[in-house]
């Protein structure tokens, strides 16, 4: 014991290696979660990407559905009167959106 017991089983030997290993595992899990969320399109609370209709080649069907959704949400919150809602819905239909 020339080194005063600071080797394999001494102070600082095995004491901190399990913490480092644990931090590595947690870091890998966080990395995997971030990568999965990045490549699958974001958060699980949004839900907009799963409810949209598939779009045509120019994207009009997806925009149409989203525009009507927004209009319906604003009407439900009371931001639009019934007349405003019908008028804007008619405008969306005329524009082909």
Coordinates of N, CA and C in Angstrom, one line a residue:
X1 N 0.8 -1.2 0.0 CA 0.0 0.0 0.0 C 0.9 1.2 0.0
X2 N 1.4 1.5 -1.1 CA 2.3 2.6 -1.2 C 1.6 3.9 -1.4
X3 N 0.4 3.9 -1.9 CA -0.3 5.1 -2.3 C -1.3 5.5 -1.2
X4 N -1.3 5.0 -0.1 CA -2.1 5.4 1.1 C -3.5 5.0 1.0
X5 N -3.9 4.0 0.2 CA -5.2 3.5 0.1 C -6.1 4.3 -0.8
X6 N -5.6 5.2 -1.6 CA -6.4 6.0 -2.6 C -6.6 5.2 -3.9
X7 N -6.3 4.0 -4.0 CA -6.4 3.2 -5.2 C -7.8 2.7 -5.5
X8 N -7.9 1.4 -5.8 CA -9.1 0.8 -6.2 C -10.3 0.9 -5.2
X9 N -10.1 0.7 -4.0 CA -11.2 0.7 -3.0 C -11.1 1.8 -2.1
X10 N -10.3 2.8 -2.3 CA -10.1 3.9 -1.4 C -11.1 5.0 -1.6
X11 N -10.9 6.1 -1.0 CA -11.7 7.3 -1.2 C -11.7 7.8 -2.6
X12 N -12.8 7.9 -3.3 CA -12.8 8.4 -4.6 C -12.7 7.3 -5.7
X13 N -12.5 6.1 -5.3 CA -12.4 5.0 -6.2 C -13.8 4.6 -6.8
X14 N -14.5 3.7 -6.1 CA -15.8 3.3 -6.5 C -16.9 4.2 -6.1
X15 N -16.6 5.2 -5.2 CA -17.6 6.1 -4.7 C -18.3 6.9 -5.7
X16 N -17.6 7.3 -6.8 CA -18.3 8.2 -7.8 C -18.5 7.6 -9.1
X17 N -18.0 6.4 -9.3 CA -18.3 5.7 -10.6 C -19.7 5.3 -10.8
X18 N -20.4 5.0 -9.8 CA -21.8 4.6 -10.0 C -22.7 5.8 -10.3
X19 N -22.3 7.0 -9.8 CA -23.0 8.2 -10.1 C -22.7 8.6 -11.6
X20 N -21.5 8.5 -12.0 CA -21.2 8.7 -13.4 C -22.0 7.8 -14.4
X21 N -22.0 6.5 -14.0 CA -22.8 5.6 -14.8 C -24.3 5.9 -14.9
X22 N -24.8 6.3 -13.7 CA -26.2 6.7 -13.7 C -26.5 7.9 -14.5
X23 N -25.6 8.9 -14.4 CA -25.8 10.1 -15.3 C -25.7 9.8 -16.8
X24 N -24.8 8.8 -17.1 CA -24.7 8.4 -18.5 C -26.0 7.8 -19.0
X25 N -26.6 7.0 -18.2 CA -27.9 6.3 -18.6 C -29.0 7.3 -18.7
X26 N -29.1 8.3 -17.7 CA -30.1 9.3 -17.8 C -29.9 10.2 -19.0
X27 N -28.7 10.5 -19.3 CA -28.4 11.3 -20.5 C -28.8 10.6 -21.8
X28 N -28.5 9.3 -21.9 CA -28.9 8.6 -23.1 C -30.4 8.5 -23.2
X29 N -31.1 8.4 -22.1 CA -32.6 8.3 -22.2 C -33.1 9.7 -22.7
X30 N -32.6 10.8 -22.1 CA -33.0 12.1 -22.5 C -32.7 12.3 -24.0
X31 N -31.6 11.9 -24.5 CA -31.2 12.0 -25.9 C -32.2 11.3 -26.8
X32 N -32.5 10.1 -26.4 CA -33.5 9.3 -27.2 C -34.8 10.0 -27.3
X33 N -35.3 10.5 -26.1 CA -36.6 11.1 -26.1 C -36.6 12.4 -27.0
X34 N -35.6 13.2 -26.9 CA -35.5 14.4 -27.7 C -35.4 14.0 -29.2
X35 N -34.7 13.0 -29.6 CA -34.6 12.6 -31.0 C -35.9 12.1 -31.5
X36 N -36.6 11.3 -30.7 CA -37.9 10.8 -31.1 C -38.9 11.9 -31.3
X37 N -38.9 12.9 -30.4 CA -39.9 14.0 -30.5 C -39.5 14.8 -31.8
X38 N -38.2 15.0 -32.0 CA -37.8 15.8 -33.2 C -38.2 15.1 -34.5
X39 N -38.0 13.8 -34.6 CA -38.3 13.2 -35.8 C -39.8 12.8 -36.0
X40 N -40.6 12.8 -35.0 CA -42.0 12.4 -35.1 C -42.9 13.7 -35.2
X41 N -42.3 14.9 -35.1 CA -43.1 16.1 -35.3 C -43.5 16.8 -34.0
X42 N -42.9 16.6 -32.9 CA -43.1 17.5 -31.8 C -43.8 16.8 -30.6
X43 N -44.6 17.7 -30.0 CA -45.2 17.3 -28.7 C -46.4 16.4 -28.9
X44 N -46.7 15.7 -27.8 CA -47.9 14.9 -27.8 C -49.2 15.7 -27.4
X45 N -49.0 16.9 -26.9 CA -50.2 17.7 -26.5 C -50.8 18.4 -27.7
X46 N -50.0 18.7 -28.7 CA -50.5 19.5 -29.9 C -51.6 18.8 -30.6
X47 N -51.4 17.7 -31.2 CA -52.4 16.9 -31.8 C -52.9 17.5 -33.1
X48 N -52.4 18.6 -33.6 CA -52.9 19.2 -34.9 C -52.4 18.3 -36.0
X49 N -51.3 17.8 -36.0 CA -50.8 17.0 -37.1 C -51.5 15.7 -37.3
X50 N -52.1 15.2 -36.3 CA -52.9 13.9 -36.4 C -54.3 14.1 -36.9
X51 N -54.9 15.3 -36.7 CA -56.2 15.6 -37.1 C -56.4 16.2 -38.4
X52 N -55.3 16.7 -39.0 CA -55.4 17.3 -40.3 C -55.7 16.3 -41.4
X53 N -56.4 16.7 -42.4 CA -56.7 15.8 -43.5 C -55.5 15.8 -44.4
X54 N -55.3 14.7 -45.2 CA -54.2 14.7 -46.1 C -54.4 15.7 -47.2
X55 N -53.4 16.4 -47.6 CA -53.6 17.5 -48.5 C -53.4 17.1 -50.0
X56 N -54.0 17.9 -50.9 CA -53.8 17.6 -52.3 C -52.4 18.1 -52.7
X57 N -52.1 18.1 -54.0 CA -50.8 18.4 -54.4 C -50.4 19.9 -54.0
X58 N -51.4 20.8 -54.0 CA -51.2 22.2 -53.7 C -51.5 22.5 -52.2
X59 N -52.0 21.5 -51.4 CA -52.2 21.7 -50.0 C -53.5 22.3 -49.6
X60 N -54.5 22.4 -50.6 CA -55.7 23.1 -50.3 C -56.6 22.4 -49.3
X61 N -56.7 21.1 -49.3 CA -57.5 20.4 -48.4 C -57.1 20.5 -46.9
X62 N -55.8 20.5 -46.7 CA -55.3 20.7 -45.4 C -55.5 22.1 -44.8
X63 N -55.3 23.1 -45.7 CA -55.6 24.4 -45.3 C -57.1 24.7 -45.1
X64 N -57.9 24.0 -45.9 CA -59.3 24.2 -45.7 C -59.8 23.6 -44.4
X65 N -59.3 22.5 -44.1 CA -59.7 21.9 -42.8 C -59.2 22.7 -41.6
X66 N -58.0 23.2 -41.7 CA -57.5 24.0 -40.6 C -58.2 25.3 -40.5
X67 N -58.5 25.9 -41.6 CA -59.2 27.2 -41.6 C -60.5 27.1 -40.9
X68 N -61.3 26.0 -41.3 CA -62.6 25.8 -40.7 C -62.5 25.5 -39.2
X69 N -61.4 24.8 -38.8 CA -61.2 24.5 -37.4 C -61.0 25.7 -36.6
X70 N -60.1 26.6 -37.1 CA -59.8 27.9 -36.4 C -61.1 28.7 -36.3
X71 N -61.9 28.8 -37.4 CA -63.1 29.5 -37.4 C -64.1 29.0 -36.4
X72 N -64.2 27.7 -36.3 CA -65.1 27.0 -35.4 C -64.7 27.3 -33.9
X73 N -63.4 27.2 -33.7 CA -62.8 27.5 -32.3 C -63.1 28.9 -31.9
X74 N -63.0 29.9 -32.8 CA -63.2 31.3 -32.5 C -64.7 31.5 -32.2
X75 N -65.6 30.8 -33.0 CA -67.0 31.0 -32.8 C -67.4 30.4 -31.4
X76 N -66.8 29.2 -31.1 CA -67.1 28.6 -29.8 C -66.6 29.4 -28.6
X77 N -65.5 30.1 -28.8 CA -65.0 31.0 -27.7 C -65.8 32.3 -27.6
X78 N -66.7 32.5 -28.6 CA -67.5 33.7 -28.5 C -66.8 34.9 -29.2
X79 N -65.7 34.7 -29.9 CA -65.0 35.8 -30.5 C -65.8 36.3 -31.8
X80 N -66.6 35.4 -32.3 CA -67.4 35.8 -33.5 C -68.9 35.6 -33.2
X81 N -69.7 36.5 -33.8 CA -71.1 36.3 -33.8 C -71.5 35.2 -34.8
X82 N -72.8 34.8 -34.7 CA -73.3 33.8 -35.7 C -73.2 34.3 -37.1
X83 N -73.5 35.6 -37.3 CA -73.5 36.2 -38.6 C -72.0 36.2 -39.1
X84 N -71.1 36.7 -38.3 CA -69.7 36.7 -38.7 C -69.2 35.3 -39.1
X85 N -69.6 34.4 -38.2 CA -69.2 33.0 -38.5 C -69.6 32.5 -39.9
X86 N -70.9 32.7 -40.2 CA -71.5 32.3 -41.4 C -70.8 33.0 -42.6
X87 N -70.6 34.3 -42.4 CA -70.0 35.1 -43.5 C -68.6 34.6 -43.8
X88 N -67.8 34.4 -42.8 CA -66.4 33.9 -43.0 C -66.4 32.5 -43.5
X89 N -67.3 31.7 -43.1 CA -67.4 30.3 -43.6 C -67.7 30.3 -45.1
X90 N -68.7 31.2 -45.5 CA -69.0 31.4 -46.9 C -67.8 31.8 -47.7
X91 N -67.0 32.8 -47.1 CA -65.8 33.2 -47.8 C -64.8 32.1 -48.0
X92 N -64.6 31.3 -47.0 CA -63.7 30.1 -47.2 C -64.2 29.2 -48.3
X93 N -65.5 29.0 -48.3 CA -66.0 28.1 -49.4 C -65.8 28.7 -50.8
X94 N -66.1 30.0 -50.9 CA -65.9 30.7 -52.2 C -64.5 30.6 -52.7
X95 N -63.6 30.8 -51.8 CA -62.1 30.9 -52.1 C -61.6 29.5 -52.4
X96 N -62.4 28.5 -52.1 CA -61.9 27.1 -52.3 C -61.0 26.6 -51.2
X97 N -61.0 27.4 -50.1 CA -60.1 27.0 -48.9 C -61.0 26.4 -48.0

